[in-house]
Protein backbone atom coordinates (compact mmCIF):
# COMPACT_ATOMS: atom_id res chain seq x y z
CA UNK A 1 -6.55 4.50 0.60
CA UNK A 2 -8.92 1.37 0.95
CA UNK A 3 -11.38 0.55 3.54
CA UNK A 4 -12.26 -3.09 5.02
CA UNK A 5 -14.69 -4.71 2.66
CA UNK A 6 -15.30 -7.91 4.47
CA UNK A 7 -15.76 -8.82 8.22
CA UNK A 8 -14.38 -12.01 9.60
CA UNK A 9 -15.99 -13.32 12.75
CA UNK A 10 -13.18 -15.25 14.47
CA UNK A 11 -9.99 -14.11 16.07
CA UNK A 12 -6.89 -16.24 16.29
CA UNK A 13 -3.75 -15.76 18.33
CA UNK A 14 -0.69 -14.20 16.76
CA UNK A 15 2.12 -16.52 15.47
CA UNK A 16 5.15 -16.56 17.95
CA UNK A 17 7.92 -14.24 16.97
CA UNK A 18 10.77 -12.80 18.86
CA UNK A 19 9.48 -9.73 21.00
CA UNK A 20 12.13 -7.57 19.21
CA UNK A 21 11.46 -8.70 15.79
CA UNK A 22 10.30 -5.34 14.61
CA UNK A 23 13.37 -3.50 16.12
CA UNK A 24 16.01 -3.25 13.48
CA UNK A 25 19.73 -3.80 14.48
CA UNK A 26 21.58 -0.56 15.05
CA UNK A 27 23.50 0.13 12.91
CA UNK A 28 21.92 -1.66 10.07
CA UNK A 29 24.18 -4.43 8.61
CA UNK A 30 25.90 -3.28 5.44
CA UNK A 31 24.56 -4.60 2.19
CA UNK A 32 22.21 -4.03 -0.79
CA UNK A 33 18.57 -2.88 -1.01
CA UNK A 34 16.25 -6.11 -0.57
CA UNK A 35 19.02 -7.96 1.51
CA UNK A 36 17.23 -9.93 4.29
CA UNK A 37 18.06 -8.72 7.81
CA UNK A 38 16.14 -11.40 9.59
CA UNK A 39 13.22 -13.87 9.12
CA UNK A 40 10.76 -15.30 11.60
CA UNK A 41 7.72 -17.70 11.77
CA UNK A 42 4.39 -16.58 10.49
CA UNK A 43 1.06 -18.62 10.39
CA UNK A 44 -1.77 -17.34 8.07
CA UNK A 45 -5.15 -17.21 9.52
CA UNK A 46 -7.02 -19.25 8.39
CA UNK A 47 -4.67 -21.86 7.10
CA UNK A 48 -4.49 -25.63 7.61
CA UNK A 49 -1.76 -28.24 7.43
CA UNK A 50 -1.49 -29.89 3.97
CA UNK A 51 0.73 -32.20 2.16
CA UNK A 52 3.01 -29.32 0.86
CA UNK A 53 3.06 -27.40 4.13
CA UNK A 54 0.35 -25.10 5.29
CA UNK A 55 -2.75 -24.45 2.95
CA UNK A 56 -3.28 -22.21 1.11
CA UNK A 57 0.33 -21.27 1.81
CA UNK A 58 3.42 -21.32 4.22
CA UNK A 59 4.16 -17.89 5.53
CA UNK A 60 7.47 -16.36 6.58
CA UNK A 61 7.92 -13.00 8.29
CA UNK A 62 10.66 -10.85 6.81
CA UNK A 63 12.87 -7.89 7.74
CA UNK A 64 14.76 -6.53 4.75
CA UNK A 65 16.81 -3.55 3.70
CA UNK A 66 15.30 -0.66 1.88
CA UNK A 67 15.56 3.10 1.46
CA UNK A 68 13.38 5.87 2.69
CA UNK A 69 12.17 8.82 0.50
CA UNK A 70 15.79 10.51 1.10
CA UNK A 71 17.56 7.38 -0.12
CA UNK A 72 18.81 6.74 3.47
CA UNK A 73 18.97 2.95 4.42
CA UNK A 74 16.00 1.64 6.64
CA UNK A 75 14.74 -1.77 7.60
CA UNK A 76 11.19 -2.72 6.48
CA UNK A 77 9.11 -5.74 7.39
CA UNK A 78 6.73 -7.86 5.35
CA UNK A 79 5.64 -11.40 4.82
CA UNK A 80 6.50 -13.95 2.02
CA UNK A 81 3.84 -16.69 1.42
CA UNK A 82 4.85 -19.89 -0.48
CA UNK A 83 1.79 -21.43 -2.06
CA UNK A 84 0.87 -24.92 -1.30
CA UNK A 85 -0.66 -25.48 -5.05
CA UNK A 86 1.37 -26.01 -8.16
CA UNK A 87 1.64 -23.16 -10.61
CA UNK A 88 0.05 -24.26 -13.76
CA UNK A 89 1.00 -21.42 -15.92
CA UNK A 90 3.69 -20.93 -18.46
CA UNK A 91 7.37 -20.82 -17.22
CA UNK A 92 8.81 -20.49 -13.70
CA UNK A 93 6.31 -19.83 -10.79
CA UNK A 94 5.83 -16.06 -10.45
CA UNK A 95 5.77 -13.93 -7.30
CA UNK A 96 3.21 -10.97 -6.88
CA UNK A 97 4.04 -8.21 -4.63
CA UNK A 98 0.78 -7.13 -2.82
CA UNK A 99 0.92 -3.49 -1.64
CA UNK A 100 -1.61 -3.32 1.09
CA UNK A 101 -4.35 -0.64 1.12
CA UNK A 102 -4.91 1.65 4.08
CA UNK A 103 -4.27 -0.18 7.29
CA UNK A 104 -3.60 2.61 9.78
CA UNK A 105 -0.69 4.17 11.29
CA UNK A 106 -0.29 2.37 14.56
CA UNK A 107 2.37 -0.35 14.67
CA UNK A 108 -0.36 -2.92 15.64
CA UNK A 109 -1.83 -2.44 12.07
CA UNK A 110 1.29 -3.80 10.33
CA UNK A 111 -0.02 -6.45 7.62
CA UNK A 112 2.64 -8.98 8.85
CA UNK A 113 0.88 -8.90 12.27
CA UNK A 114 -2.57 -8.78 10.92
CA UNK A 115 -2.22 -11.78 8.54
CA UNK A 116 -1.79 -13.83 11.74
CA UNK A 117 -4.84 -12.57 13.45
CA UNK A 118 -7.40 -11.59 10.84
CA UNK A 119 -8.88 -9.04 13.29
CA UNK A 120 -7.09 -6.78 15.81
CA UNK A 121 -9.16 -5.05 18.55
CA UNK A 122 -8.10 -2.63 21.33
CA UNK A 123 -10.74 -0.89 23.46
CA UNK A 124 -12.70 1.21 22.90
CA UNK A 125 -12.69 1.60 19.11
CA UNK A 126 -9.63 0.12 17.41
CA UNK A 127 -11.01 -2.75 15.18
CA UNK A 128 -9.17 -3.70 11.96
CA UNK A 129 -9.74 -6.58 9.55
CA UNK A 130 -6.91 -7.68 7.28
CA UNK A 131 -9.10 -7.51 4.00
CA UNK A 132 -5.89 -8.10 1.90
CA UNK A 133 -6.46 -11.72 2.54
CA UNK A 134 -8.98 -11.75 -0.12
CA UNK A 135 -6.34 -10.87 -2.85
CA UNK A 136 -3.63 -12.94 -1.20
CA UNK A 137 -5.75 -16.11 -1.23
CA UNK A 138 -6.97 -15.59 -4.81
CA UNK A 139 -3.19 -15.44 -5.93
CA UNK A 140 -2.17 -18.46 -3.76
CA UNK A 141 -5.01 -20.58 -5.15
CA UNK A 142 -3.37 -20.12 -8.57
CA UNK A 143 0.05 -21.28 -7.40
CA UNK A 144 1.27 -17.84 -7.39
CA UNK A 145 3.67 -16.83 -4.55
CA UNK A 146 3.01 -13.60 -2.72
CA UNK A 147 5.08 -11.05 -0.79
CA UNK A 148 3.52 -8.24 1.05
CA UNK A 149 5.28 -5.15 2.61
CA UNK A 150 4.33 -3.47 5.61
CA UNK A 151 5.84 -0.22 4.38
CA UNK A 152 8.16 2.08 6.27
CA UNK A 153 7.13 2.61 9.92
CA UNK A 154 4.42 0.14 10.17
CA UNK A 155 5.74 -2.20 12.99
CA UNK A 156 9.04 -0.73 12.71
CA UNK A 157 10.24 2.47 14.43
CA UNK A 158 9.09 5.96 13.24
CA UNK A 159 5.94 7.29 11.76
CA UNK A 160 4.55 5.32 8.72
CA UNK A 161 5.15 7.39 5.72
CA UNK A 162 1.72 7.12 4.42
CA UNK A 163 1.22 7.53 0.57
CA UNK A 164 4.88 8.74 0.18
CA UNK A 165 5.77 8.01 -3.40
CA UNK A 166 9.51 7.06 -3.19
CA UNK A 167 9.28 5.28 0.33
CA UNK A 168 6.34 2.99 -0.84
CA UNK A 169 7.97 2.21 -4.21
CA UNK A 170 11.28 1.31 -2.53
CA UNK A 171 9.41 -0.95 -0.08
CA UNK A 172 7.51 -2.81 -2.76
CA UNK A 173 10.36 -3.36 -4.99
CA UNK A 174 12.81 -4.45 -2.28
CA UNK A 175 10.17 -6.76 -0.96
CA UNK A 176 10.51 -8.73 -4.08
CA UNK A 177 14.15 -8.77 -3.95
CA UNK A 178 13.83 -10.08 -0.33
CA UNK A 179 11.39 -12.82 -1.48
CA UNK A 180 13.68 -14.04 -4.41
CA UNK A 181 16.64 -14.18 -1.87
CA UNK A 182 14.76 -16.33 0.70
CA UNK A 183 16.18 -20.01 0.89
CA UNK A 184 13.90 -22.89 0.48
CA UNK A 185 11.17 -21.46 -1.35
CA UNK A 186 9.21 -22.53 -4.59
CA UNK A 187 10.33 -19.55 -6.56
CA UNK A 188 13.66 -18.99 -8.14
CA UNK A 189 15.97 -15.92 -7.63
CA UNK A 190 14.85 -14.59 -10.99
CA UNK A 191 11.12 -15.38 -10.71
CA UNK A 192 8.75 -13.40 -12.87
CA UNK A 193 7.11 -10.60 -10.94
CA UNK A 194 3.76 -9.05 -10.89
CA UNK A 195 2.51 -6.17 -8.53
CA UNK A 196 -1.01 -5.61 -7.16
CA UNK A 197 -2.40 -2.76 -5.13
CA UNK A 198 -5.46 -0.83 -4.68
CA UNK A 199 -5.90 2.70 -3.16
CA UNK A 200 -2.83 3.31 -0.96
CA UNK A 201 -1.63 0.11 -2.50
CA UNK A 202 -2.44 1.28 -6.00
CA UNK A 203 -0.41 4.36 -5.41
CA UNK A 204 2.42 2.20 -4.22
CA UNK A 205 2.47 -0.25 -7.12
CA UNK A 206 2.02 2.65 -9.63
CA UNK A 207 5.08 4.49 -8.10
CA UNK A 208 6.98 1.09 -8.00
CA UNK A 209 6.04 0.37 -11.85
CA UNK A 210 7.43 3.61 -12.88
CA UNK A 211 10.59 3.71 -10.71
CA UNK A 212 11.56 0.06 -11.36
CA UNK A 213 13.58 0.72 -14.45
CA UNK A 214 16.05 2.93 -12.26
CA UNK A 215 15.81 1.34 -8.89
CA UNK A 216 15.35 -2.42 -9.67
CA UNK A 217 16.08 -3.00 -13.33
CA UNK A 218 17.14 -6.68 -12.73
CA UNK A 219 13.42 -7.65 -11.64
CA UNK A 220 11.47 -9.31 -14.49
CA UNK A 221 8.25 -7.37 -13.93
CA UNK A 222 5.56 -8.63 -16.15
CA UNK A 223 2.65 -6.38 -15.13
CA UNK A 224 1.25 -4.17 -12.57
CA UNK A 225 -2.35 -3.64 -11.33
CA UNK A 226 -2.83 -0.10 -9.75
CA UNK A 227 -6.32 0.24 -8.53
CA UNK A 228 -7.59 3.87 -7.47
CA UNK A 229 -4.06 5.19 -7.22
CA UNK A 230 -3.66 8.46 -5.38
CA UNK A 231 -1.21 9.67 -8.02
CA UNK A 232 -1.77 13.29 -7.20
CA UNK A 233 -1.66 13.60 -3.41
CA UNK A 234 -2.89 17.31 -3.40
CA UNK A 235 -6.05 16.30 -5.38
CA UNK A 236 -6.71 13.33 -3.03
CA UNK A 237 -6.26 15.24 0.19
CA UNK A 238 -8.77 17.78 -1.01
CA UNK A 239 -11.44 15.19 -2.06
CA UNK A 240 -11.16 13.13 1.18
CA UNK A 241 -11.72 16.08 3.47
CA UNK A 242 -15.07 15.59 5.22
CA UNK A 243 -15.60 11.92 4.20
CA UNK A 244 -15.50 8.84 6.23
CA UNK A 245 -11.59 8.75 5.66
CA UNK A 246 -10.79 12.49 6.77
CA UNK A 247 -8.37 11.03 9.23
CA UNK A 248 -6.00 9.73 6.57
CA UNK A 249 -5.07 13.40 5.98
CA UNK A 250 -3.63 13.10 9.69
CA UNK A 251 -1.72 9.92 8.59
CA UNK A 252 -0.27 12.03 5.53
CA UNK A 253 0.85 14.84 7.73
CA UNK A 254 2.49 12.45 10.14
CA UNK A 255 4.20 10.74 7.46
CA UNK A 256 5.44 14.28 6.09
CA UNK A 257 6.99 14.88 9.46
CA UNK A 258 8.93 11.62 9.07
CA UNK A 259 10.02 12.19 5.41
CA UNK A 260 10.11 15.89 5.36
CA UNK A 261 11.00 17.33 8.73
CA UNK A 262 11.51 20.72 7.15
CA UNK A 263 7.66 21.09 7.16
CA UNK A 264 7.49 20.57 10.91
CA UNK A 265 7.68 24.40 11.88
CA UNK A 266 4.92 25.11 9.22
CA UNK A 267 2.65 22.40 10.38
CA UNK A 268 3.23 23.28 14.03
CA UNK A 269 2.42 27.14 13.30
CA UNK A 270 -0.75 26.47 11.56
CA UNK A 271 -2.32 23.43 13.40
CA UNK A 272 -4.59 24.37 16.45
CA UNK A 273 -4.64 22.17 19.62
CA UNK A 274 -7.61 20.13 18.24
CA UNK A 275 -5.39 19.42 15.17
CA UNK A 276 -2.47 18.50 17.24
CA UNK A 277 -4.52 16.06 19.21
CA UNK A 278 -5.84 14.73 16.01
CA UNK A 279 -2.32 13.97 14.79
CA UNK A 280 -1.33 12.40 17.91
CA UNK A 281 -4.49 10.22 18.09
CA UNK A 282 -4.32 8.81 14.46
CA UNK A 283 -0.64 8.06 14.79
CA UNK A 284 -1.41 5.04 16.95
CA UNK A 285 -4.80 3.89 15.33
CA UNK A 286 -5.72 1.36 12.87
CA UNK A 287 -8.03 2.64 9.96
CA UNK A 288 -11.19 1.48 11.69
CA UNK A 289 -10.63 3.58 14.79
CA UNK A 290 -9.60 6.57 12.63
CA UNK A 291 -12.98 6.25 10.64
CA UNK A 292 -14.95 6.28 13.98
CA UNK A 293 -13.00 9.10 15.72
CA UNK A 294 -12.27 11.47 12.72
CA UNK A 295 -14.56 10.52 10.04
CA UNK A 296 -16.81 13.14 8.61
CA UNK A 297 -14.97 15.94 10.48
CA UNK A 298 -13.51 18.65 8.19
CA UNK A 299 -9.84 19.72 8.47
CA UNK A 300 -10.84 23.56 8.96
CA UNK A 301 -11.60 22.35 12.50
CA UNK A 302 -8.04 21.76 12.97
CA UNK A 303 -6.31 24.87 11.55
CA UNK A 304 -5.81 28.22 13.29
CA UNK A 305 -7.07 30.11 10.24
CA UNK A 306 -10.12 28.04 9.73
CA UNK A 307 -8.88 27.06 6.37
CA UNK A 308 -8.89 23.47 5.07
CA UNK A 309 -5.57 21.74 5.47
CA UNK A 310 -5.58 21.40 1.58
CA UNK A 311 -6.07 25.09 1.08
CA UNK A 312 -3.56 25.98 3.73
CA UNK A 313 -0.90 23.69 2.34
CA UNK A 314 -1.50 25.05 -1.17
CA UNK A 315 -0.60 28.51 0.04
CA UNK A 316 2.89 27.28 1.42
CA UNK A 317 5.51 27.01 -1.25
CA UNK A 318 7.67 24.33 0.55
CA UNK A 319 4.51 22.10 0.81
CA UNK A 320 3.82 22.60 -2.82
CA UNK A 321 7.32 21.34 -3.61
CA UNK A 322 6.65 18.25 -1.50
CA UNK A 323 3.48 17.45 -3.19
CA UNK A 324 5.07 17.78 -6.67
CA UNK A 325 7.76 15.42 -5.61
CA UNK A 326 5.18 12.90 -4.68
CA UNK A 327 3.22 13.04 -7.80
CA UNK A 328 3.14 9.78 -9.84
CA UNK A 329 3.22 10.11 -13.53
CA UNK A 330 6.52 11.91 -14.23
CA UNK A 331 8.40 8.61 -14.93
CA UNK A 332 7.68 5.72 -17.47
CA UNK A 333 6.73 2.15 -16.61
CA UNK A 334 8.72 -0.44 -18.48
CA UNK A 335 6.15 -3.10 -18.28
CA UNK A 336 2.26 -3.12 -18.86
CA UNK A 337 0.07 -1.40 -16.30
CA UNK A 338 -3.62 -1.78 -15.58
CA UNK A 339 -5.22 1.24 -13.80
CA UNK A 340 -8.69 0.50 -12.26
CA UNK A 341 -10.79 3.42 -11.20
CA UNK A 342 -14.46 4.20 -10.35
CA UNK A 343 -16.18 6.90 -12.17
CA UNK A 344 -17.63 8.22 -8.91
CA UNK A 345 -14.90 7.40 -6.38
CA UNK A 346 -15.60 9.74 -3.41
CA UNK A 347 -12.25 9.08 -1.73
CA UNK A 348 -9.53 8.97 -4.58
CA UNK A 349 -10.52 11.24 -7.39
CA UNK A 350 -11.32 9.54 -10.75
CA UNK A 351 -10.00 12.35 -12.70
CA UNK A 352 -6.47 12.13 -11.34
CA UNK A 353 -6.40 8.38 -12.05
CA UNK A 354 -7.45 9.26 -15.71
CA UNK A 355 -4.67 11.97 -15.71
CA UNK A 356 -2.05 9.34 -14.65
CA UNK A 357 -2.99 7.06 -17.59
CA UNK A 358 -2.71 9.89 -19.96
CA UNK A 359 0.80 10.88 -18.43
CA UNK A 360 2.06 7.57 -19.05
CA UNK A 361 0.35 6.96 -22.43
CA UNK A 362 2.17 10.18 -23.61
CA UNK A 363 5.51 8.75 -22.53
CA UNK A 364 4.87 5.59 -24.51
CA UNK A 365 3.89 3.21 -21.71
CA UNK A 366 1.69 0.19 -22.20
CA UNK A 367 -1.49 1.18 -20.17
CA UNK A 368 -5.00 -0.33 -19.75
CA UNK A 369 -7.35 2.06 -18.20
CA UNK A 370 -10.68 0.53 -16.92
CA UNK A 371 -13.23 2.69 -15.38
CA UNK A 372 -16.06 1.14 -13.43
CA UNK A 373 -19.21 3.23 -14.07
CA UNK A 374 -21.30 3.73 -10.93
CA UNK A 375 -23.88 6.42 -9.72
CA UNK A 376 -22.94 8.22 -6.63
CA UNK A 377 -23.74 5.98 -3.65
CA UNK A 378 -23.89 7.72 -0.21
CA UNK A 379 -21.06 10.26 -1.25
CA UNK A 380 -18.31 10.56 1.36
CA UNK A 381 -19.23 7.30 2.96
CA UNK A 382 -16.50 5.44 0.96
CA UNK A 383 -18.89 3.06 -1.19
CA UNK A 384 -17.85 4.69 -4.52
CA UNK A 385 -14.15 3.71 -3.53
CA UNK A 386 -14.77 0.29 -2.25
CA UNK A 387 -17.24 -1.03 -4.83
CA UNK A 388 -14.74 -0.71 -7.84
CA UNK A 389 -12.16 -2.88 -5.79
CA UNK A 390 -14.72 -5.67 -5.69
CA UNK A 391 -16.14 -5.12 -9.19
CA UNK A 392 -12.68 -4.94 -10.68
CA UNK A 393 -11.08 -7.73 -8.79
CA UNK A 394 -11.97 -10.57 -11.36
CA UNK A 395 -10.90 -8.65 -14.62
CA UNK A 396 -7.85 -7.27 -13.03
CA UNK A 397 -6.80 -10.68 -11.75
CA UNK A 398 -7.38 -12.10 -15.22
CA UNK A 399 -5.43 -9.32 -16.81
CA UNK A 400 -2.55 -9.86 -14.27
CA UNK A 401 -2.55 -13.67 -15.00
CA UNK A 402 -2.31 -13.08 -18.62
CA UNK A 403 0.68 -11.00 -18.25
CA UNK A 404 2.34 -13.65 -15.97
CA UNK A 405 1.70 -16.17 -18.76
CA UNK A 406 3.35 -13.69 -21.33
CA UNK A 407 0.14 -13.07 -23.10
CA UNK A 408 0.77 -9.81 -25.11
CA UNK A 409 -1.31 -6.65 -24.44
CA UNK A 410 -1.43 -3.50 -26.43
CA UNK A 411 -3.34 -1.45 -23.65
CA UNK A 412 -5.95 1.01 -24.79
CA UNK A 413 -3.93 4.35 -24.81
CA UNK A 414 -5.37 5.03 -28.33
CA UNK A 415 -8.84 4.03 -27.18
C-alpha cells in the first residue's frame, strides 16, 4: 500500500495526448486479453534526447484489453518504456512489469499521467510524487524494458478496484501482453518477463505470479518480486486502521462497490454520514491528500455502531466471502518468487507475508522469503512500511536480475 519515499522539486507539463485517451471505445473492440486498443505519446520526466531516443527510455502510453474481477472485458491504461541502453545480460532483452504501489483513487493519480509530471498538485492538499520512477530508472539503466499498468479505474471510468486480487493480476499480466505486441520496440513478442511490485504493487505481482499459469501460460515469466504484499486483505485492513494510511480502507470499500456491488446495501446500511463523506472524498484523491485528510483517524468514527470497519465486515457473511476470494496464496506460482517484508511493518502485517510464503512453499513453489529486521519506528506513521522498500531494493533487484539471466535459485522454503 506504499507511500512516497522521495520528493522531487520540479514540476513538468504533461505530455500531449488526445483529451479522450482515457475514455474507452464503447463497445470495446472484440479481441483477446492484452490486445492494444490505442497508443499515444508519453514523455518521462526527467528524460533527455539521446542517440537511441529519449534517455533513459522512450515511453508510449497504452490502452489495452483486460478483464475485471468478474471476468468481464474492460480497458486498462498503462505505459511502456523502451530503454535507451543495451541489455548486457544473457538472451533476449527482458521486460519487467512494474505494478505500482498506492497512488490514490482519483483519475489524476494514474501512473501513466504521473510519469509525465513527477508531481501532481491540486489545492489545497492533493500532492503526489511518482515514486515508482526510482524502480523504473533502476531497470532502464540495466537495459531492461518496463511496462507499468494503471490498474482498473485509474484514469479510466469507474472506481479503481484497489487491492482486488483478480483485477490487479489481470491488469499486470495483460500489460505484458500489450507491451510484447507493441510494434517498433526493442523487445520480441516472446521476451522474457519479470514482475516487480511493493505494497499494493506487491499484492498485484503476487496475485499475478500465482494466476499466470492459468491466465497467461504463454508468458515466459522468470521471476517475481512481491514486496510487502497485502495477501490477506482482512488482516491488512485491521492493521492499517488508525495509521497514516487509514484512508486506504476507503479506497478498498470504494473498490468493492465496483467489483462486488452486492455489498453496496450492506455498506450503505452501516456507514454513517461521516463515513459516506469519507468514501466520496478519498475516491477523488491521490494518496498524499488522503494521508492529510483521513490519516490517524479510526474507522469506528465512520460506522453507525461505533465498531471498526474491520470488525463490522467480519460479522457480515457476504463480506467474509469477498475477503476469502481476494486472499492470495490459494494458487501456485510457476516461476520463482521473492517475498520481501519488514519485521515491524506497521501498514501491511509481516505475519501474513510469512503466511503467504508458507502457503506457497507447501504447494511446492520456489520461494525466497527475506525479512528486513527493524525495531518499531514511530508505529503508525508508515516508516516501518517504507524503510524495508528502500533497504530491500538492491538485494531484490539483484535477485530479479539473476532470474532474468537464468541463474538458478532454490529459494529458502526449507530454511
